[in-house]
Coordinates of C-alpha atoms in Angstrom, one line a residue:
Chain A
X1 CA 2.1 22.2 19.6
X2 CA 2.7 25.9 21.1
X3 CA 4.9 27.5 20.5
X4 CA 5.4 31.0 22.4
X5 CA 8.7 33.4 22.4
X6 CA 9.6 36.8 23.7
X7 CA 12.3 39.1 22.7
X8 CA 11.6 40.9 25.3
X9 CA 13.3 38.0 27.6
X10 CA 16.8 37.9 28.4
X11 CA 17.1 33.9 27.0
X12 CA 17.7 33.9 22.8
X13 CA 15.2 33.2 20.7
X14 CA 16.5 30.6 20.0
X15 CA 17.0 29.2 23.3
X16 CA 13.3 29.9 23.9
X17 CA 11.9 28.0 20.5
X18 CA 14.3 24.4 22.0
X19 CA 12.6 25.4 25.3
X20 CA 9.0 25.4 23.7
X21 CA 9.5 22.2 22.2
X22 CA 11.0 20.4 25.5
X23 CA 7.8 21.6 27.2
X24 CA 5.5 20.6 23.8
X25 CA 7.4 16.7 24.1
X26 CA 7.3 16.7 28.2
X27 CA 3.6 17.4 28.0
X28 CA 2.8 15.1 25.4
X29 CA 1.4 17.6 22.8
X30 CA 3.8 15.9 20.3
X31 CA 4.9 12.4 20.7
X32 CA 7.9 9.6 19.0
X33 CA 7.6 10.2 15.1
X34 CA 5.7 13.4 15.2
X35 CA 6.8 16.1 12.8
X36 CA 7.7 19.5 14.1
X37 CA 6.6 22.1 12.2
X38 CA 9.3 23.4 9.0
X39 CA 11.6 25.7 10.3
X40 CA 10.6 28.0 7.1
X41 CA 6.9 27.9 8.3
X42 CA 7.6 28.1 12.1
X43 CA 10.1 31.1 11.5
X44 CA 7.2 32.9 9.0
X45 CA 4.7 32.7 11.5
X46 CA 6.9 33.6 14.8
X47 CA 8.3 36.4 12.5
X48 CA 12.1 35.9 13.5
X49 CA 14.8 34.5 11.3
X50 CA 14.6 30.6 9.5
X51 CA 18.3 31.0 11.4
X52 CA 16.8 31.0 14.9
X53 CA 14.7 28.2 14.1
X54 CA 17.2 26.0 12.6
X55 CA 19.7 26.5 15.7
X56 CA 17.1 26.1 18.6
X57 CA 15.9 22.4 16.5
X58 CA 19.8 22.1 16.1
X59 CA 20.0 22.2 19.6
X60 CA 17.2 20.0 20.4
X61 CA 18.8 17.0 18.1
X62 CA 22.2 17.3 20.7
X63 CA 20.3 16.7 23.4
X64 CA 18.7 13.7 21.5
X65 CA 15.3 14.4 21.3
X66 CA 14.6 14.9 17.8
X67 CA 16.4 13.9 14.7
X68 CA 17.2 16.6 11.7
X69 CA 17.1 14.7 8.2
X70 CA 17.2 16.6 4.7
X71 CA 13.9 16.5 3.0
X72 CA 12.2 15.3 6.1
X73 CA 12.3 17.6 8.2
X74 CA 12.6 17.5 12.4
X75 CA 10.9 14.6 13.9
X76 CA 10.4 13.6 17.4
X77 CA 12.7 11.1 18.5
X78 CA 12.0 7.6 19.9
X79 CA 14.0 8.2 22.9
X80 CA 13.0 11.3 23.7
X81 CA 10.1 10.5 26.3
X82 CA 8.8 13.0 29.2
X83 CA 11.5 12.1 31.5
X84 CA 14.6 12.5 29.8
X85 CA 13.0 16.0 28.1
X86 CA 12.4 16.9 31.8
X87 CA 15.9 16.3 32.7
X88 CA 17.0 18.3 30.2
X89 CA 14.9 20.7 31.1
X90 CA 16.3 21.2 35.1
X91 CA 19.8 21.3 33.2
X92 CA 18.9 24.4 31.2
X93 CA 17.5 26.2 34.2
X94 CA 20.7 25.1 36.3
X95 CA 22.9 27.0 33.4
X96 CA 21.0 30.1 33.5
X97 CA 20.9 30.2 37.5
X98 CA 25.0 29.8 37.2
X99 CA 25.5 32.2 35.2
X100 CA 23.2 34.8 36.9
X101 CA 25.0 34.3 39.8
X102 CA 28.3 34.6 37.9
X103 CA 29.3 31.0 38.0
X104 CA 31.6 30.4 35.0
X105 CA 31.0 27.5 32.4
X106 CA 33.8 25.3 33.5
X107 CA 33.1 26.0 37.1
X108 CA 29.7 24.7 36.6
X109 CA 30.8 21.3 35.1
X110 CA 33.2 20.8 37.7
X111 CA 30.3 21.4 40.2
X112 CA 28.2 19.2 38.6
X113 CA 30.7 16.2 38.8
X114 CA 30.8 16.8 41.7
X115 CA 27.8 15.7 42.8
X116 CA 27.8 13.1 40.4
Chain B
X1 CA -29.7 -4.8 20.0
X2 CA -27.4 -0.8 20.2
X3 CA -29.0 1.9 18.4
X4 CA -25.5 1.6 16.4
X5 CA -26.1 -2.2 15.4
X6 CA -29.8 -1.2 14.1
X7 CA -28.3 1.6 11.9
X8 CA -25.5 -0.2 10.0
X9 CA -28.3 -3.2 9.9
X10 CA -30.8 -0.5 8.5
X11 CA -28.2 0.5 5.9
X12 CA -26.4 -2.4 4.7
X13 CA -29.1 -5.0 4.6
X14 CA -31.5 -3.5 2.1
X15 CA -28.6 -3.6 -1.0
X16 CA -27.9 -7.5 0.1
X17 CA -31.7 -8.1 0.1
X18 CA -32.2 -6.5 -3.2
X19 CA -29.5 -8.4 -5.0
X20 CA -31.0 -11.5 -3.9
X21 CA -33.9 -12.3 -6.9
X22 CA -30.7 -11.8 -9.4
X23 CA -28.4 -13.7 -7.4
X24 CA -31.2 -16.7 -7.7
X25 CA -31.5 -16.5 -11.3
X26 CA -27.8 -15.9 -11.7
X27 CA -26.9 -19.3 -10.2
X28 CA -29.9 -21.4 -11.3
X29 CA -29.4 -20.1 -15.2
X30 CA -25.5 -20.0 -14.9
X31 CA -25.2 -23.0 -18.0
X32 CA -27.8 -21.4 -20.0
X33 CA -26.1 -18.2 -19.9
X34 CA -23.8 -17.2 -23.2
X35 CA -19.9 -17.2 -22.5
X36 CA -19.8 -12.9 -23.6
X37 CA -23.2 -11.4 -22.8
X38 CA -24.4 -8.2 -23.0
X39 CA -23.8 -6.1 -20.3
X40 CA -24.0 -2.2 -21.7
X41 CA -27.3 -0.8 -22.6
X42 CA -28.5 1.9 -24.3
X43 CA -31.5 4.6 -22.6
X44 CA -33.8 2.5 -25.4
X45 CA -32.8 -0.9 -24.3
X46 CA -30.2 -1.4 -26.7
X47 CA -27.2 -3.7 -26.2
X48 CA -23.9 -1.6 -26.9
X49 CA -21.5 -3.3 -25.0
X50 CA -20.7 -6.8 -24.4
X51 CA -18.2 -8.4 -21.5
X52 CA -17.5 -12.4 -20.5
X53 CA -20.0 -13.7 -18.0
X54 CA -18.1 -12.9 -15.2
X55 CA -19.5 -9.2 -15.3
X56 CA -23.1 -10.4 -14.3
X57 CA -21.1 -12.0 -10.7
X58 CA -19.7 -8.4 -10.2
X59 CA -23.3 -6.6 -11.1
X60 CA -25.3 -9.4 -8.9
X61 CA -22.7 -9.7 -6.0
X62 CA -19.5 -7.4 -5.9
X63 CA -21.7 -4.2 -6.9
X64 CA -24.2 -5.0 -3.7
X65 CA -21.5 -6.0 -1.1
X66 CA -19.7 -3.0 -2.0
X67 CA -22.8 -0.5 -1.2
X68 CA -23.9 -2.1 1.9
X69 CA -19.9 -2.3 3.5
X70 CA -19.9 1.5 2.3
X71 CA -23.6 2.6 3.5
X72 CA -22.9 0.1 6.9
X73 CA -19.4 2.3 7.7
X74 CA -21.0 5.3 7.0
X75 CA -24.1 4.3 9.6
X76 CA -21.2 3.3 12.1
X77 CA -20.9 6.9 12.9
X78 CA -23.2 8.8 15.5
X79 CA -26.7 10.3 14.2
X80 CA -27.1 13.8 14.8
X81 CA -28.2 16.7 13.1
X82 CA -27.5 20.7 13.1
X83 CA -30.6 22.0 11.0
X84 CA -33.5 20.2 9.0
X85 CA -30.8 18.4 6.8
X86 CA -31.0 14.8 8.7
X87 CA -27.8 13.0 7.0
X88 CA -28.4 9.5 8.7
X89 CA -32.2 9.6 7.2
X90 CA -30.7 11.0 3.8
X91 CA -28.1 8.1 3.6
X92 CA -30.1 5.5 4.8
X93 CA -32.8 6.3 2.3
X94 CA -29.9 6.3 -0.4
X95 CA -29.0 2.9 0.5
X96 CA -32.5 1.2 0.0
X97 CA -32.6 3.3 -3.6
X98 CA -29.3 2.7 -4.7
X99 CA -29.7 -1.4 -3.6
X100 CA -33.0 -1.4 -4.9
X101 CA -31.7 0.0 -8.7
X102 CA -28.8 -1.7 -8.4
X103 CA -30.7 -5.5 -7.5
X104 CA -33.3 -4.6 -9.8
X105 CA -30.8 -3.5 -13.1
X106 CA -29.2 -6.8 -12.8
X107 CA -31.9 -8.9 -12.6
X108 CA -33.4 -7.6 -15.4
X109 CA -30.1 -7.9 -17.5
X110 CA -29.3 -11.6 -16.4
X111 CA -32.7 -12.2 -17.4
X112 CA -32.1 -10.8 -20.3
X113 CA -29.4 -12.9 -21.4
X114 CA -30.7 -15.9 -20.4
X115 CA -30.8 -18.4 -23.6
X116 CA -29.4 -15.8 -25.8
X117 CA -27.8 -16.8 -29.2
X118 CA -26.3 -13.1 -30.2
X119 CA -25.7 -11.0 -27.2
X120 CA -25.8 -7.9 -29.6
X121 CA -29.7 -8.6 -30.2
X122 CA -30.4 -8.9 -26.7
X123 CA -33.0 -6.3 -25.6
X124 CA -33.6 -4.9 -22.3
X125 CA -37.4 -5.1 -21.1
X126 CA -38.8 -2.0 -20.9
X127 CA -41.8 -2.4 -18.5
X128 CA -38.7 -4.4 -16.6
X129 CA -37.1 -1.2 -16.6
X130 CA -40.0 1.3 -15.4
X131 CA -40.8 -1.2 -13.2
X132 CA -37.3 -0.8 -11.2
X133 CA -37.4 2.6 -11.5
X134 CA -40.6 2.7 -9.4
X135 CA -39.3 0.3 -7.0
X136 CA -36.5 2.6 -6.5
X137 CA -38.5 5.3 -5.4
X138 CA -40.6 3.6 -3.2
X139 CA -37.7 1.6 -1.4
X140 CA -36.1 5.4 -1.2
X141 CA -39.1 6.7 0.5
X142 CA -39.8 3.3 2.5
X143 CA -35.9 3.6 3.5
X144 CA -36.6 7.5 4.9
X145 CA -40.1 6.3 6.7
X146 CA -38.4 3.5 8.2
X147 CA -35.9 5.5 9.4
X148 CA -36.1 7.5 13.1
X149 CA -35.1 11.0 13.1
X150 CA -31.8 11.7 14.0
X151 CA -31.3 13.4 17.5
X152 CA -31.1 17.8 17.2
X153 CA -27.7 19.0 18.6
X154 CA -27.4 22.0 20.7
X155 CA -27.1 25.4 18.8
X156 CA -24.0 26.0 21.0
X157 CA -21.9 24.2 24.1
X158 CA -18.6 24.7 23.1
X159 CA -16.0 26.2 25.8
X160 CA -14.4 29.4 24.8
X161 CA -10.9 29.6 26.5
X162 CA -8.8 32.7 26.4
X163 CA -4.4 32.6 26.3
X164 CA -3.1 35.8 27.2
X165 CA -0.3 37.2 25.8
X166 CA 2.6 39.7 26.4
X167 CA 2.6 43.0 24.5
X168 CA 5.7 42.2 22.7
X169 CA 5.4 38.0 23.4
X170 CA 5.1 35.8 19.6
X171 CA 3.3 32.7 19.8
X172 CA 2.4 30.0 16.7
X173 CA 0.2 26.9 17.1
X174 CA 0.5 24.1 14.7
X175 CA -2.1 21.2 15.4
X176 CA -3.0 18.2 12.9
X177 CA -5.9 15.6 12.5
X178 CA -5.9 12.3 10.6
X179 CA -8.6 10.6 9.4
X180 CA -8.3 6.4 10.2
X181 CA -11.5 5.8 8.4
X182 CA -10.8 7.9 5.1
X183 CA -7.1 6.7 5.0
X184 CA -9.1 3.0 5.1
X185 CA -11.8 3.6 2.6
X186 CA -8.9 5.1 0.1
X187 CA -6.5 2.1 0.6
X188 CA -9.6 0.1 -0.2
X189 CA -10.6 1.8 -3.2
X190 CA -6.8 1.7 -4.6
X191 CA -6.5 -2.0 -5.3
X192 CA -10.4 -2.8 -6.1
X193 CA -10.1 0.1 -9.0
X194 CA -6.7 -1.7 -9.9
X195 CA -8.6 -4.9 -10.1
X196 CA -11.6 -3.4 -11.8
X197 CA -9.4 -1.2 -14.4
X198 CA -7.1 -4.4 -15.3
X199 CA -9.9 -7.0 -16.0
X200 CA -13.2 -4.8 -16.7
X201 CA -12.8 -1.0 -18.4
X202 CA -9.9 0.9 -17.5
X203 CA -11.8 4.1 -17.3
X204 CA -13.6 2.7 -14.0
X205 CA -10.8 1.5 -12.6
X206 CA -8.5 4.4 -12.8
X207 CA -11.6 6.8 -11.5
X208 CA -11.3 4.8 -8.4
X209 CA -7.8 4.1 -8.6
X210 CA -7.6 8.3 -8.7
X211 CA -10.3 8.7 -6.3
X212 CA -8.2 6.3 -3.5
X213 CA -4.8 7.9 -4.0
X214 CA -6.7 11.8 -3.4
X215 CA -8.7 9.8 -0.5
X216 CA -5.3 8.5 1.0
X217 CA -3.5 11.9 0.4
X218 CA -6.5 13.8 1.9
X219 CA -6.8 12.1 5.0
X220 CA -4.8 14.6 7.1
X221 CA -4.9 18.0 7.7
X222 CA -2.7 20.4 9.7
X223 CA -4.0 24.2 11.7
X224 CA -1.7 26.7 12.2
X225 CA -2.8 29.6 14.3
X226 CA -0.3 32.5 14.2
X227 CA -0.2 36.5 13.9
X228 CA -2.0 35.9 10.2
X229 CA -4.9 34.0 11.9
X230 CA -6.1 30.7 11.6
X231 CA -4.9 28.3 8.6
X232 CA -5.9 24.5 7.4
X233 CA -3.2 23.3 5.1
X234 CA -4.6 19.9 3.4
X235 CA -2.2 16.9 2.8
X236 CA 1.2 16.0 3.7
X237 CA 2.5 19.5 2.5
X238 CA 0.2 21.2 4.2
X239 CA -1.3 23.1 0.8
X240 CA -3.2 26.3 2.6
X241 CA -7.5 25.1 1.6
X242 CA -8.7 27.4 3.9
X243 CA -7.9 30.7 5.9
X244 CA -9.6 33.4 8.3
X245 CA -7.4 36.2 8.7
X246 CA -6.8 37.6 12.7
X247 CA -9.1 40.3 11.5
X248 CA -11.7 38.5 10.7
X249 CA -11.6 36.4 13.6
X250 CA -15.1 37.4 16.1
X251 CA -14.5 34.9 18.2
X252 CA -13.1 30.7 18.2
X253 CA -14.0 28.1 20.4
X254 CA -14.2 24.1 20.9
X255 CA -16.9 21.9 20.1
X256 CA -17.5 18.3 20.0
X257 CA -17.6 17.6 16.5
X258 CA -20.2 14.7 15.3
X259 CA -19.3 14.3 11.4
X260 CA -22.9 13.8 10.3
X261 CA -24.1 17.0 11.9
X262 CA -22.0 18.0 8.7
X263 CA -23.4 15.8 7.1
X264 CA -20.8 13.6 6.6
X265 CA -16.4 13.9 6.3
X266 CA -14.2 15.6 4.3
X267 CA -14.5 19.6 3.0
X268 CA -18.6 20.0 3.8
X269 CA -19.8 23.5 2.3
X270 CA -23.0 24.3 4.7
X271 CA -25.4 28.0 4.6
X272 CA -23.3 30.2 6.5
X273 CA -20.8 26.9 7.7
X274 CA -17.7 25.7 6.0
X275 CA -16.5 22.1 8.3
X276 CA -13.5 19.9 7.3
X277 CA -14.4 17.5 9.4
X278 CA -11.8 14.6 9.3
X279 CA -12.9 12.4 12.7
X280 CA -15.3 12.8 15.6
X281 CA -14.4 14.4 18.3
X282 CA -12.6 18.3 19.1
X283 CA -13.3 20.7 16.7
X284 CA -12.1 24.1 16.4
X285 CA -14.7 26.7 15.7
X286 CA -13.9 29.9 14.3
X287 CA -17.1 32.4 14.1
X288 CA -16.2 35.4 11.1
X289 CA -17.0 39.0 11.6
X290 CA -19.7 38.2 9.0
X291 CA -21.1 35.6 11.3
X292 CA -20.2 32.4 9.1
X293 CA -18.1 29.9 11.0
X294 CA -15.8 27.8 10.0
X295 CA -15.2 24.2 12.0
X296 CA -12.1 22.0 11.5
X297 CA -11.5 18.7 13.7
X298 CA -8.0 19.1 15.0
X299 CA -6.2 17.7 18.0
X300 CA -5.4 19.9 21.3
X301 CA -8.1 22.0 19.7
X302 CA -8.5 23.9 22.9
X303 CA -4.7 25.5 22.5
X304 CA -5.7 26.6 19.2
X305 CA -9.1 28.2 20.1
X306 CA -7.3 30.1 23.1
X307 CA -4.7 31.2 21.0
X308 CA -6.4 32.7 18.2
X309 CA -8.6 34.3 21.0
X310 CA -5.7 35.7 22.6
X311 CA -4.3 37.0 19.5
X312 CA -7.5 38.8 18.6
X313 CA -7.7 40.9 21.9
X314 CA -4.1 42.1 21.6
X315 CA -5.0 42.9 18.2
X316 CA -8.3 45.0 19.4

């Protein structure tokens, strides 16, 4: 799997590591039961901080699609197929659009119901 | 009949065929063979070791069976060849030796106890044995005549993509490849050496029980290309077995890896090649500065090679 970040972005680092991951699992480069790479390893060879790492996989395992477990590691989720990872995806890019556009956090959920 | 059925037929039948005179004599002189025979011989002829009868079944019948379903998998794969080293021929040829020695050492040694009264003053026939050893060599070179040469691949057709990168953009591949057919052979070898180390000699049994377990534990390996270059970690843990640093990177591209262009799987040492070769199919190829390559079979192989390509031209 590739995994590609920027500082020179305005997203985190972290941010951008969960966001290389959705795109590694909605493209299929790493399927249910795969291992993701250690975060020691993955933050030695992206040179940024095992801290980085650990909250972008940190954020990954809220949205469901991989599980954290001591000793083994992050693996790929069974649930977490193309679709859903997609999903998540669009919801990411509809956070950063509302808050360019100064849309507060709140606001946003409350849109969001709205169209539910 | 497929080219494929012909070569596993080529390979597996010969050790079958050559067990087939002791088989015969096994089961026609079964009562008139002692209950502990001799079944360790010295370079002389000697006896110095003695086992129950049941070691002359696993000579005659297990020892063949096993070097024709190991000789037939390997002549499963693809023929193909890189240089002048033909690997099918070279295997093949093995097979009719090994089969032939094999056939021909337990022949002699059932004959040898046939009737015998003290299985320490049994002696091995000498002209028996020179008489193997020649039909070793000629089954050996019958085996390579018999055999067609295996087809020349091209020098070079591998696609050479290119990822570009951001001046200040970080970017770390991590691919892996696992190896159905070694993962097999090892699980194979773990409960025959358990088998073999329980009810013949131990030291057998735990070479093979040893040589399964680093077989299973071998049969993956993971790439990582990064700022540091290109690295093949072996095993589970990934312990690093192989590394071109980013400076030493001339170039990296993707090939269509046949294993016994390598001549064969696993960590292949090659003039001016160094191949872990784990499956058929997408290799990465990584050509040195010094102009040695090295080739490792890895999924989304492609990603890698553009990687480590893009890395070296924002490095230049």
């Amino acid at each position: 799997m590739l995994i590609r970040v920027d500082p020179a972005r305005p997203d985190s680092l972290q941010d951008q590591v969960a966001a290389a991951v959705r795109r590694g699992i909605a493209e299929g480069q790493v399927t249910a039961g795969d291992r993701l790479p250690p975060a020691r390893e993955l933050a030695q060879s992206l040179d940024v901080s095992i801290h980085t790492v650990l909250a972008g996989y940190q954020k990954l395992r809220d949205e469901g699609l991989i599980e954290l477990r001591r000793g083994r590691g992050a693996v790929v989720r069974a649930g977490a197929h193309a679709g859903r990872t997609g999903v998540a995806e669009l919801v990411r890019g509809l956070v950063v659009e509302a808050r360019r556009h100064g849309i507060g956090d709140d606001e946003l959920v409350e849109l969001v119901r709205t169209a539910l | 009949m497929s080219a494929r059925v012909r070569r596993i037929l080529r390979a597996a039948v010969p050790p079958v065929v050559a067990a087939v005179p002791a088989v015969v004599v096994l089961v026609r002189g079964w009562s008139r063979l002692p209950e502990t025979v001799a079944s360790h011989f010295t370079l002389d002829g000697a006896v110095d070791g003695t086992s129950g009868r049941v070691v002359l079944v696993v000579l005659a019948v297990g020892a063949p069976l096993l070097l024709a379903l190991v000789f037939g998998g390997i002549a499963s794969a693809p023929a193909a060849r890189r240089g002048r080293f033909d690997s099918t021929r070279a295997m093949t040829s093995t097979s009719w030796a090994t089969g032939t020695l094999v056939g021909g050492l337990a022949l002699l040694v059932v004959l040898a106890n046939l009737d015998a009264v003290d299985p320490r003053a049994v002696v091995l026939s000498g002209p028996g044995v020179l008489g193997v050893l020649a039909a070793t060599l000629g089954a050996g070179l019958l085996g390579w005549w018999l055999t067609p040469a295996s087809p020349l691949l091209p020098v070079d057709a591998g696609s050479a993509p290119v990822l570009h990168l951001g001046e200040t953009e970080r970017a770390s591949w991590t691919g892996r490849s696992h190896s159905r057919m070694l993962a097999a052979m090892g699980a194979l070898m773990v409960p025959v050496g358990l088998v073999i180390g329980l009810l013949l000699t131990w030291v057998a049994g735990a070479t093979l029980l040893a040589a399964g377990l680093l077989l299973v534990w071998s049969c993956v390996v993971t790439v990582t290309v990064d700022r540091a270059g290109l690295t093949v970690g072996w095993g589970p843990f990934g312990l690093p077995l192989v590394r071109v640093p980013l400076a030493d990177v001339a170039e990296a591209h993707v090939e269509d890896v046949v294993p016994l262009g390598y001549g064969g799987w696993g960590l292949r040492l090659q003039p001016g090649t160094v191949a872990v070769v784990l499956r058929a199919g997408p290799g990465l190829v990584v050509t040195r500065r010094s102009g040695r390559t090295l080739v490792v079979t890895v999924d989304g192989a492609e990603t890698g090679a553009g990687l480590l390509n893009g890395l070296r031209d924002r490095a230049c």
